[in-house]
PDB file of C-alpha atoms and ligand atoms in Angstrom:
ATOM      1  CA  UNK A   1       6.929  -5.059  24.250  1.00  0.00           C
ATOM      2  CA  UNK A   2      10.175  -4.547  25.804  1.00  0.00           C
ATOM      3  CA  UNK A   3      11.319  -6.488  28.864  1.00  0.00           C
ATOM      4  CA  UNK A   4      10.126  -2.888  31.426  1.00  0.00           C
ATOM      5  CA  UNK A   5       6.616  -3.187  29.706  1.00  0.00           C
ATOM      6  CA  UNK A   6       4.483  -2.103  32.452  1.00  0.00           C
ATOM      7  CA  UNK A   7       7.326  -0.854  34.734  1.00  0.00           C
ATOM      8  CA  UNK A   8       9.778   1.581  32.961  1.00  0.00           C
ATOM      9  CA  UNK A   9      10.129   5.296  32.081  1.00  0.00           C
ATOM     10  CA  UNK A  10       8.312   4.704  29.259  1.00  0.00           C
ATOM     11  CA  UNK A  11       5.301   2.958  30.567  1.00  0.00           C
ATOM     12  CA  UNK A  12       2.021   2.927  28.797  1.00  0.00           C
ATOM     13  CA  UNK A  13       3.655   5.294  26.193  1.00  0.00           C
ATOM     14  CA  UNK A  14       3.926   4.899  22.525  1.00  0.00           C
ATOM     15  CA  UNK A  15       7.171   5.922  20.505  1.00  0.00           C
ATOM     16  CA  UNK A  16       7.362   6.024  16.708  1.00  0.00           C
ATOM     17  CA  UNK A  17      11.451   6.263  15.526  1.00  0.00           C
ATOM     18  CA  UNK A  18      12.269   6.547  11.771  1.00  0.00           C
ATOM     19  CA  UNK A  19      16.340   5.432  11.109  1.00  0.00           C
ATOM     20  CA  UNK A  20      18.513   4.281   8.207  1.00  0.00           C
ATOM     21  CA  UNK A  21      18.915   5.691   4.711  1.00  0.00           C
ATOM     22  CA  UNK A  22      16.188   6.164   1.981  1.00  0.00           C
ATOM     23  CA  UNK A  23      16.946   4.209  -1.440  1.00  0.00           C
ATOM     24  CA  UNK A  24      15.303   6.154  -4.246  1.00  0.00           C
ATOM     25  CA  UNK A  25      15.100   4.127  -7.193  1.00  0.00           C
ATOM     26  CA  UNK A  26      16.483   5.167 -10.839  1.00  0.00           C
ATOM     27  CA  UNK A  27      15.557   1.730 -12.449  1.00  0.00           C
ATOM     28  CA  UNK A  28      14.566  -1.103 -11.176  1.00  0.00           C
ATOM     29  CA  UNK A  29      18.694  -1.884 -10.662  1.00  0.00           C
ATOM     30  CA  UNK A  30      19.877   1.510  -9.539  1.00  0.00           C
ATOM     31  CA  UNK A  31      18.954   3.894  -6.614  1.00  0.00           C
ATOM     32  CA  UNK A  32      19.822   6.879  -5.017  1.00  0.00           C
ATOM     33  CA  UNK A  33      21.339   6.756  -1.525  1.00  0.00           C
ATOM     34  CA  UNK A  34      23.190   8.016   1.630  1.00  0.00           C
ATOM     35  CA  UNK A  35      25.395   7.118   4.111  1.00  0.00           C
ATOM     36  CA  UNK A  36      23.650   6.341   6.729  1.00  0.00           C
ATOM     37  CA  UNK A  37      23.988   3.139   8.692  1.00  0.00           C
ATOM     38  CA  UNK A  38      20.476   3.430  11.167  1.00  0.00           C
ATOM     39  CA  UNK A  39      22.698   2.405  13.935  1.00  0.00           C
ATOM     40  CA  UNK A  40      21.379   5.813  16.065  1.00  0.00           C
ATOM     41  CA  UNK A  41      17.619   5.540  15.461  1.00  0.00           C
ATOM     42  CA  UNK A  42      17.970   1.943  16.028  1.00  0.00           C
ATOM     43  CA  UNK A  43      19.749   2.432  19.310  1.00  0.00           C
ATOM     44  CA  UNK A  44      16.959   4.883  20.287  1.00  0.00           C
ATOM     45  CA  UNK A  45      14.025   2.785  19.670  1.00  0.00           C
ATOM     46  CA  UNK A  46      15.869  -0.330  21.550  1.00  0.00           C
ATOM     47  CA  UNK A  47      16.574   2.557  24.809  1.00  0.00           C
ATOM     48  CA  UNK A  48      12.646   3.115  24.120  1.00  0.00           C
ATOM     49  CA  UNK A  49      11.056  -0.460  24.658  1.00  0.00           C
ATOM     50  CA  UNK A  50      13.759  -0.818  27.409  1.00  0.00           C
ATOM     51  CA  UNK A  51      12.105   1.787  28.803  1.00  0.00           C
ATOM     52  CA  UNK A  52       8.659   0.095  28.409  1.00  0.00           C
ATOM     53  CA  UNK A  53       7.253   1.745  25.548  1.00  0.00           C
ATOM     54  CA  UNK A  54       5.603   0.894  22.546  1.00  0.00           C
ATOM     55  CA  UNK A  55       7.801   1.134  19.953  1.00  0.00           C
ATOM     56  CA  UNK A  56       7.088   1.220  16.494  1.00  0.00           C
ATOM     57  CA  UNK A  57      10.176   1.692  14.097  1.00  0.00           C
ATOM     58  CA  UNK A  58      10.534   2.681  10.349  1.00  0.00           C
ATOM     59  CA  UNK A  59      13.325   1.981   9.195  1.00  0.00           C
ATOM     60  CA  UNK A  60      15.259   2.027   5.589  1.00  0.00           C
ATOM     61  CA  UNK A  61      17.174  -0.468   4.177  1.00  0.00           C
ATOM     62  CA  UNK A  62      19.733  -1.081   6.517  1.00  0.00           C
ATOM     63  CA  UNK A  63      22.337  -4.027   7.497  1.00  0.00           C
ATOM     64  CA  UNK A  64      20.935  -4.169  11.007  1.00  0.00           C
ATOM     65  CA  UNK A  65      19.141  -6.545  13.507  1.00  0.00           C
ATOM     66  CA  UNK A  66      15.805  -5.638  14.501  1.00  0.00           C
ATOM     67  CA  UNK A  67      15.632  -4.394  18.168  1.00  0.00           C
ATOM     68  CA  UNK A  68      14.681  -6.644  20.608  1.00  0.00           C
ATOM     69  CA  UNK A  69      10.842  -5.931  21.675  1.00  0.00           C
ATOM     70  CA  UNK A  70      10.466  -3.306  18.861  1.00  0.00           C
ATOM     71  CA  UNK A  71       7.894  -3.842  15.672  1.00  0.00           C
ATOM     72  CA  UNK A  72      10.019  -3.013  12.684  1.00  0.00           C
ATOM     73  CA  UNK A  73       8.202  -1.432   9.584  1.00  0.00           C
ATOM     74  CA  UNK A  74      10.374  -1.977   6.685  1.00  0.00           C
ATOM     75  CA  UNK A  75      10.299   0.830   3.525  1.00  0.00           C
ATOM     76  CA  UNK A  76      12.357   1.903   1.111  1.00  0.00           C
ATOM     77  CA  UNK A  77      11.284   5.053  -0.342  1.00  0.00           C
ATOM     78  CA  UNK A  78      10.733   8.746   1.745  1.00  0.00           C
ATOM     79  CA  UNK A  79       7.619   8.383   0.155  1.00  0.00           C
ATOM     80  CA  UNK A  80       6.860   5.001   1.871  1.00  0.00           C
ATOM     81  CA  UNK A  81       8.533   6.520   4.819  1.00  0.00           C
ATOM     82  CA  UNK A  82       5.774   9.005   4.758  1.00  0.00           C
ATOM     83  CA  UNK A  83       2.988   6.794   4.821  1.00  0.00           C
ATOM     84  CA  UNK A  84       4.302   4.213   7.276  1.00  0.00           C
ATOM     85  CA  UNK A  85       4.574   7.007   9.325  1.00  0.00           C
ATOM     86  CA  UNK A  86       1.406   8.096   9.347  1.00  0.00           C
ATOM     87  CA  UNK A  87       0.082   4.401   9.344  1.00  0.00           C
ATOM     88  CA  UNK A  88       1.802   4.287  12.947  1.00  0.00           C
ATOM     89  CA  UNK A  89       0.392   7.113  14.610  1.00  0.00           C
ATOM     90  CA  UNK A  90      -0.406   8.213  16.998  1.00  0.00           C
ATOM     91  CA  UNK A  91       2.288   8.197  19.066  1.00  0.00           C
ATOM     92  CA  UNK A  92       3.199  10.144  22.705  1.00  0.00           C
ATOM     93  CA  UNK A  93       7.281  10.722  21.131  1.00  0.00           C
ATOM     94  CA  UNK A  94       8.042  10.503  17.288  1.00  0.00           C
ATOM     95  CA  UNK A  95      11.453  10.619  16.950  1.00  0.00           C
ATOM     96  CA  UNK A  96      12.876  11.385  12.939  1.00  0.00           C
ATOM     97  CA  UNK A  97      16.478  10.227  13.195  1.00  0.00           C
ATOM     98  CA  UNK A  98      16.254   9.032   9.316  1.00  0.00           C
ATOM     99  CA  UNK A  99      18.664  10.591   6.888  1.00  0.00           C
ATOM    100  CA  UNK A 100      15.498  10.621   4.027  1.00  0.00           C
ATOM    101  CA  UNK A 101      16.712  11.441   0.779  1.00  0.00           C
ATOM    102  CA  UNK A 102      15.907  14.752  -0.192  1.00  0.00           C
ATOM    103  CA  UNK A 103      15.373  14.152  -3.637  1.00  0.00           C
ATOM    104  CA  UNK A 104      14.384  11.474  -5.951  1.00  0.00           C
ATOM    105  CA  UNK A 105      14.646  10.532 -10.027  1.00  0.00           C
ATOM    106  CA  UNK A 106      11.782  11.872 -11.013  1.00  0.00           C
ATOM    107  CA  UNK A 107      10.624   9.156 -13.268  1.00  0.00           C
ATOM    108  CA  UNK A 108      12.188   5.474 -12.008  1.00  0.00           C
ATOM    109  CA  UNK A 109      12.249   3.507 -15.218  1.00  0.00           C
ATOM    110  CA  UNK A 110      10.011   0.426 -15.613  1.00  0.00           C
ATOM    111  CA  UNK A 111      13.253  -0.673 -17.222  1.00  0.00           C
ATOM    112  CA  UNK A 112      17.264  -1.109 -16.885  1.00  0.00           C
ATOM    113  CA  UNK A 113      18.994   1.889 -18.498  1.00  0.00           C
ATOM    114  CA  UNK A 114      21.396   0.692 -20.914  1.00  0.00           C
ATOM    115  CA  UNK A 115      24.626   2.334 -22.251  1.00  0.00           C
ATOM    116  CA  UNK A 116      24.107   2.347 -25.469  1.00  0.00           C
ATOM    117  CA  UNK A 117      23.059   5.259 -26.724  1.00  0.00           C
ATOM    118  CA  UNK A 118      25.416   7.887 -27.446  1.00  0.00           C
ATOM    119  CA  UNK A 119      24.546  10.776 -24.150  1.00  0.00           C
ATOM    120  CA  UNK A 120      24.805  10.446 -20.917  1.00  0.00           C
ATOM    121  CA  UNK A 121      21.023   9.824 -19.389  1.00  0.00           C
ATOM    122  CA  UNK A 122      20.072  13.094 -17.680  1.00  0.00           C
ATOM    123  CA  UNK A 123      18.960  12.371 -14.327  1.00  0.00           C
ATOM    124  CA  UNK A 124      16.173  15.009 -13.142  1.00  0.00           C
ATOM    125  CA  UNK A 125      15.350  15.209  -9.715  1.00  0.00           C
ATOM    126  CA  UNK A 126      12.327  16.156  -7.254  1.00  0.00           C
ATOM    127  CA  UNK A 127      12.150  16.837  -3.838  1.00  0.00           C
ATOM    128  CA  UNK A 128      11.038  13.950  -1.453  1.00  0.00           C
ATOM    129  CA  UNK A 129       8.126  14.964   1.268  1.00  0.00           C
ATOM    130  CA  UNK A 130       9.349  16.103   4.516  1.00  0.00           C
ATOM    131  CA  UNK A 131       8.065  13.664   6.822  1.00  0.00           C
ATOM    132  CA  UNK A 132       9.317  15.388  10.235  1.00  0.00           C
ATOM    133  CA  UNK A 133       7.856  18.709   8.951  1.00  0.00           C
ATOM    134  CA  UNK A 134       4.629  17.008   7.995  1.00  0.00           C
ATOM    135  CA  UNK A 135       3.977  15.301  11.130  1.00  0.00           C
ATOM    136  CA  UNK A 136       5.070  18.210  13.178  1.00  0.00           C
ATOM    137  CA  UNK A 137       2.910  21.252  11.727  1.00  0.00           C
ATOM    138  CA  UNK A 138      -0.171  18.374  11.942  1.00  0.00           C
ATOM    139  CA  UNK A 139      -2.671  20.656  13.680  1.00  0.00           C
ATOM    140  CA  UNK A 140      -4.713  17.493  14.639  1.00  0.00           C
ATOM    141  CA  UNK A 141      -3.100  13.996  15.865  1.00  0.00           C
ATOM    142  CA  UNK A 142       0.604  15.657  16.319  1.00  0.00           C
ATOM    143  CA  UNK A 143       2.776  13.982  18.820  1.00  0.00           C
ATOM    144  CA  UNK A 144       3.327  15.761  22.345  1.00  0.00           C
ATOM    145  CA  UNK A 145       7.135  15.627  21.501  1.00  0.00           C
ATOM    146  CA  UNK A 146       8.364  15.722  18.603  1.00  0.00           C
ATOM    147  CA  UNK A 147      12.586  15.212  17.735  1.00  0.00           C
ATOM    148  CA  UNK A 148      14.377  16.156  15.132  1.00  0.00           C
ATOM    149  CA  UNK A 149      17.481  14.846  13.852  1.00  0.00           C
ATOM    150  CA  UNK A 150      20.184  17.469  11.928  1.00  0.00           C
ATOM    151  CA  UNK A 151      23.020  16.101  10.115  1.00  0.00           C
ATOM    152  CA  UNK A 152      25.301  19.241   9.025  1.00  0.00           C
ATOM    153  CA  UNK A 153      28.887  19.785   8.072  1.00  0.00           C
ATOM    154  CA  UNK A 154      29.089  22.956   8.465  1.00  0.00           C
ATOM    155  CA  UNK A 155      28.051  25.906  11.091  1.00  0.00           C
ATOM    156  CA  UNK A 156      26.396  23.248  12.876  1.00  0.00           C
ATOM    157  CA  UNK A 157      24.814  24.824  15.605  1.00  0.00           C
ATOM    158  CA  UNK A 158      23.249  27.822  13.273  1.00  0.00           C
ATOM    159  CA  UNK A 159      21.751  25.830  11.124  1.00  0.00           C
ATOM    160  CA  UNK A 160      20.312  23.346  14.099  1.00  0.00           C
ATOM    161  CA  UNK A 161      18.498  26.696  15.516  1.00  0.00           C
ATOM    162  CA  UNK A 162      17.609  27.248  12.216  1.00  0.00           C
ATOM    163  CA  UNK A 163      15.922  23.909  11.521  1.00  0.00           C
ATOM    164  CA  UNK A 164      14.217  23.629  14.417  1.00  0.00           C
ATOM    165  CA  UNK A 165      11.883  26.697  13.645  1.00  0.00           C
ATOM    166  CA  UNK A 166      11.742  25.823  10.173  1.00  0.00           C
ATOM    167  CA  UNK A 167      10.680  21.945  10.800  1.00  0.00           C
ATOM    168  CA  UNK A 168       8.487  22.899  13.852  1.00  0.00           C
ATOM    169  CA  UNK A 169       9.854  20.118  16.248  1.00  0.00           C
ATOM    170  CA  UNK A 170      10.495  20.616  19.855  1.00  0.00           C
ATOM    171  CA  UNK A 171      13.911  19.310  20.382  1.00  0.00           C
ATOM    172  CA  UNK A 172      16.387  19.018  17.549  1.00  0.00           C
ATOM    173  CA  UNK A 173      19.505  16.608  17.900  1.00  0.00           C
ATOM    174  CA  UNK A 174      22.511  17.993  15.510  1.00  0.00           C
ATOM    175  CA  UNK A 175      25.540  16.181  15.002  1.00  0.00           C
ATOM    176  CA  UNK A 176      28.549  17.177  13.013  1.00  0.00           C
ATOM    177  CA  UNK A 177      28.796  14.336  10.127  1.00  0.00           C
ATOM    178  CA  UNK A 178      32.011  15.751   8.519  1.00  0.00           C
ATOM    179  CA  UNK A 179      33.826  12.909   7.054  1.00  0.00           C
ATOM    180  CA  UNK A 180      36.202  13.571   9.372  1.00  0.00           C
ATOM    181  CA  UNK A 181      34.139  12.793  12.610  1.00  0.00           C
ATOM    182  CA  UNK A 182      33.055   9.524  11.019  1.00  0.00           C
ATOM    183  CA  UNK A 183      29.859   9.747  12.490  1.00  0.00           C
ATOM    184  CA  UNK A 184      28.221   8.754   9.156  1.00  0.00           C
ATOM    185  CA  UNK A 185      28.118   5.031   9.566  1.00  0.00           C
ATOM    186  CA  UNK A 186      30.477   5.111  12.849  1.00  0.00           C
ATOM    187  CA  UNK A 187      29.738   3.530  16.820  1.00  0.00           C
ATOM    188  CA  UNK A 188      29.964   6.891  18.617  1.00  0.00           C
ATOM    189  CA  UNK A 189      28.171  10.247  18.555  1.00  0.00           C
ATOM    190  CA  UNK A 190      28.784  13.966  19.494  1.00  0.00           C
ATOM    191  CA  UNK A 191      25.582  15.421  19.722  1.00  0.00           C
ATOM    192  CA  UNK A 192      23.983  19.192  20.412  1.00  0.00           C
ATOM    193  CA  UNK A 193      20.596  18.970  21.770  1.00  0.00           C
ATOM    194  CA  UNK A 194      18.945  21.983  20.858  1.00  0.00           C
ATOM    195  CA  UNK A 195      15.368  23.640  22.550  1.00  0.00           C
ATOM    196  CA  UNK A 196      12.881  25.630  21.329  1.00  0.00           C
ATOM    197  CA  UNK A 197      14.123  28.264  23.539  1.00  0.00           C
ATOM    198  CA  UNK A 198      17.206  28.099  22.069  1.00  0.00           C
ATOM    199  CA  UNK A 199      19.182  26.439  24.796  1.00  0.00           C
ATOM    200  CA  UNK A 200      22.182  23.808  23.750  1.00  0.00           C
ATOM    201  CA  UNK A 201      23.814  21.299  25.505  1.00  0.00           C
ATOM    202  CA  UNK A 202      26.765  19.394  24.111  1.00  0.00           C
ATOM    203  CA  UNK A 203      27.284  15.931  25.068  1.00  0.00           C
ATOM    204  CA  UNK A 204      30.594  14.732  24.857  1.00  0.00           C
ATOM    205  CA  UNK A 205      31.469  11.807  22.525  1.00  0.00           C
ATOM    206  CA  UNK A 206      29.619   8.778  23.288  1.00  0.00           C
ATOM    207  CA  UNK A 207      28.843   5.177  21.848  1.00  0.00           C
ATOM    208  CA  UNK A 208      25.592   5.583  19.386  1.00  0.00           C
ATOM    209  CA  UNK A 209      23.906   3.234  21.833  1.00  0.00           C
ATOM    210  CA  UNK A 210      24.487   5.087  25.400  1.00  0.00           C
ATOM    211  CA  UNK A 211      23.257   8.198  23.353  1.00  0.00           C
ATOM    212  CA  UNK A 212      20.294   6.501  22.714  1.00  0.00           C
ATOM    213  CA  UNK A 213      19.960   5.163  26.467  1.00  0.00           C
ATOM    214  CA  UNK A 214      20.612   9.379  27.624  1.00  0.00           C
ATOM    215  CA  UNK A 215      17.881  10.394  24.683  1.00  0.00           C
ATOM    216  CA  UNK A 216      15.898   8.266  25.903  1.00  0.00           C
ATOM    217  CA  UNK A 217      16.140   9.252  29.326  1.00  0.00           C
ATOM    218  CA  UNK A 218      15.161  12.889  28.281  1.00  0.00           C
ATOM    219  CA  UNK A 219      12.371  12.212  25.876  1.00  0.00           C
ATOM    220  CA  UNK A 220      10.818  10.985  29.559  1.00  0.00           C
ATOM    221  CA  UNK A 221      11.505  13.546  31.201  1.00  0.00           C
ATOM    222  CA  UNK A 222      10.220  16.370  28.673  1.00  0.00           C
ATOM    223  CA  UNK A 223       7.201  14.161  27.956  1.00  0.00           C
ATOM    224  CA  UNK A 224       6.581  14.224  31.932  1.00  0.00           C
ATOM    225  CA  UNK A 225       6.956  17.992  32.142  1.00  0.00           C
ATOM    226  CA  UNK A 226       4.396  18.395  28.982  1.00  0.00           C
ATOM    227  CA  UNK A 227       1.776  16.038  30.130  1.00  0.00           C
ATOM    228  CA  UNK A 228       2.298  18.299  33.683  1.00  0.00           C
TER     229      UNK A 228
HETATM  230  N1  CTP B   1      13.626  14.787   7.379  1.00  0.00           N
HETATM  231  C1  CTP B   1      12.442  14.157   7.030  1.00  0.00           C
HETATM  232  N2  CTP B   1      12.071  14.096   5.712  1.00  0.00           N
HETATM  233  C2  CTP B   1      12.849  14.650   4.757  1.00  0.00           C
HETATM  234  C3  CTP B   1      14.067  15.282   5.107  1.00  0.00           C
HETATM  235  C4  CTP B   1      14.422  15.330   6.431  1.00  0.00           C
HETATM  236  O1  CTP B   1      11.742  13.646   7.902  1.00  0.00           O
HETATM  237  N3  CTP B   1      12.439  14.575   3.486  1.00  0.00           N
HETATM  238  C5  CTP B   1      13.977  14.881   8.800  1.00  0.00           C
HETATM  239  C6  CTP B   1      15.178  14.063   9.235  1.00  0.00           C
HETATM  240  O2  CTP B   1      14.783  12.779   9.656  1.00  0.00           O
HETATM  241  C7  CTP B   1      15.726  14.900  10.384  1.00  0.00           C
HETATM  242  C8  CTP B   1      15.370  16.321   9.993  1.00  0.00           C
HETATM  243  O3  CTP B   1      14.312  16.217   9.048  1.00  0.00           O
HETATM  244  O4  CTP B   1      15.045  14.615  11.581  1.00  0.00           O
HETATM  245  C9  CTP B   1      16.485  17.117   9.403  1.00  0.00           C
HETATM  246  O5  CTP B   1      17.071  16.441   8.325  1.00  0.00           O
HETATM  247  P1  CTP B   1      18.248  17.149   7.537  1.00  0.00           P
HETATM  248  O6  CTP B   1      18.592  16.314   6.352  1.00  0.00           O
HETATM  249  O7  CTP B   1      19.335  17.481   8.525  1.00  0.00           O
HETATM  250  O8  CTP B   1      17.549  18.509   7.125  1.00  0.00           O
HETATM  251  P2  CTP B   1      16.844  19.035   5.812  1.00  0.00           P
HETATM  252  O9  CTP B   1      15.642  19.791   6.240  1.00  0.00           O
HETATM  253  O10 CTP B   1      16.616  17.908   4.856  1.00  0.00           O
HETATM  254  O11 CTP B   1      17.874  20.083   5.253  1.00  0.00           O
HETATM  255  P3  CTP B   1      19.308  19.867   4.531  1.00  0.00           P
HETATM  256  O12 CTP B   1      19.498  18.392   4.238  1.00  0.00           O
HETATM  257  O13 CTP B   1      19.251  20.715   3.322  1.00  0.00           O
HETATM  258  O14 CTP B   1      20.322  20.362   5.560  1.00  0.00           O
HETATM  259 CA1   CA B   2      18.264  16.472   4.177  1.00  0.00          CA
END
């Protein structure tokens, strides 16, 4: 419980957040991985209990500390992600600010490769389940708000409309993680909040941990104007 429990924004409300990277195993020494760092949907779930909600986060394998007031569910797989997930509900806000792999090896070998046989091992890959999509076309149990993450390099804004249909959520939060931004693993954050009416705001380019304070601060407000 965070330290507003009983007082906040957030009062009496539940909020799942997924963060960090997905490691999809190869063998049982190698995985497949991304750059993310969990530092936004960490800073989000610590705005959340400050808020006074019930937070539940799922997190990859990250270097992080656990948010103060949070309970942390630990995974390592989109697949586990899944599950954990869907262990946690329900929830009032579920918030997918995970960069899940979108594909995994699609055997992981019992054992280490070695090197040496003569080819290169052919790595075959399958696509990973979608846990925002899942959780957001639920027609029983779904979340009153539901927030979407988009990480794009390019045409940033088209694709965020176009994600937002395609994944079902009701708010989707794009940011532009060209190398050049450094957003990927970095403190701060531009981000593009996008509505299901098609609306955008741009925020201009904050620390990852304010922009979890001002998400926070609008995840209230929206779930106020749902709840009516
Ligand atoms: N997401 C998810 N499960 C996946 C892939 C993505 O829950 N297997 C969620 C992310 O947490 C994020 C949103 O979907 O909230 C968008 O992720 P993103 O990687 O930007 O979109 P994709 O649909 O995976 O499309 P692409 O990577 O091809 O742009
Ligand atoms: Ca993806």
């Amino acid at each position: 419980q965070g330290p507003l429990a009983g007082k906040g924004p957030l009062a009496g409300k539940t909020v799942l957040v997924t963060s960090g990277p997905t490691h999809e195993p190869i063998d049982p020494v190698r995985y497949l991985a991304n750059r993310s760092s969990g530092r936004q949907g960490h800073a989000i779930a610590a705005a959340a209990a400050a808020a006074g909600a019930r937070v539940t986060l799922v997190s990859g394998p990250v270097a992080l500390a656990d948010p103060a007031g949070v309970a942390v569910v630990r995974v390592e797989t989109a697949r586990e992600m899944l599950a954990a997930v869907e262990a946690a509900l329900p929830a009032d806000i579920a918030v997918f600010a995970a960069a899940v792999g979108d594909w995994r090896p699609a055997e992981a070998r019992d054992g280490k490769i070695k090197k040496d046989g003569a080819a290169v091992p052919p790595l075959a890959l399958v696509e990973n389940p979608d846990v925002l999509a899942t959780i957001a076309r639920r027609s029983e149990g779904r979340p009153p708000l539901v927030v979407g993450f988009a990480a794009e390099t390019d045409t940033v804004l088209e694709n965020a409309h176009r994600k937002l249909a395609k994944k079902g959520c009701d708010l989707l939060v794009a940011n532009d993680v060209s190398p050049a931004g450094g957003v990927m693993g970095g403190s701060d954050n531009t981000v593009h909040l996008v509505s299901r009416d098609g609306g955008v705001e741009t925020w201009p380019k904050l620390d990852k941990d304010e922009v979890g304070r001002r998400l926070v601060a609008r995840f209230a407000e929206l779930l106020a104007l749902r709840n009516g």
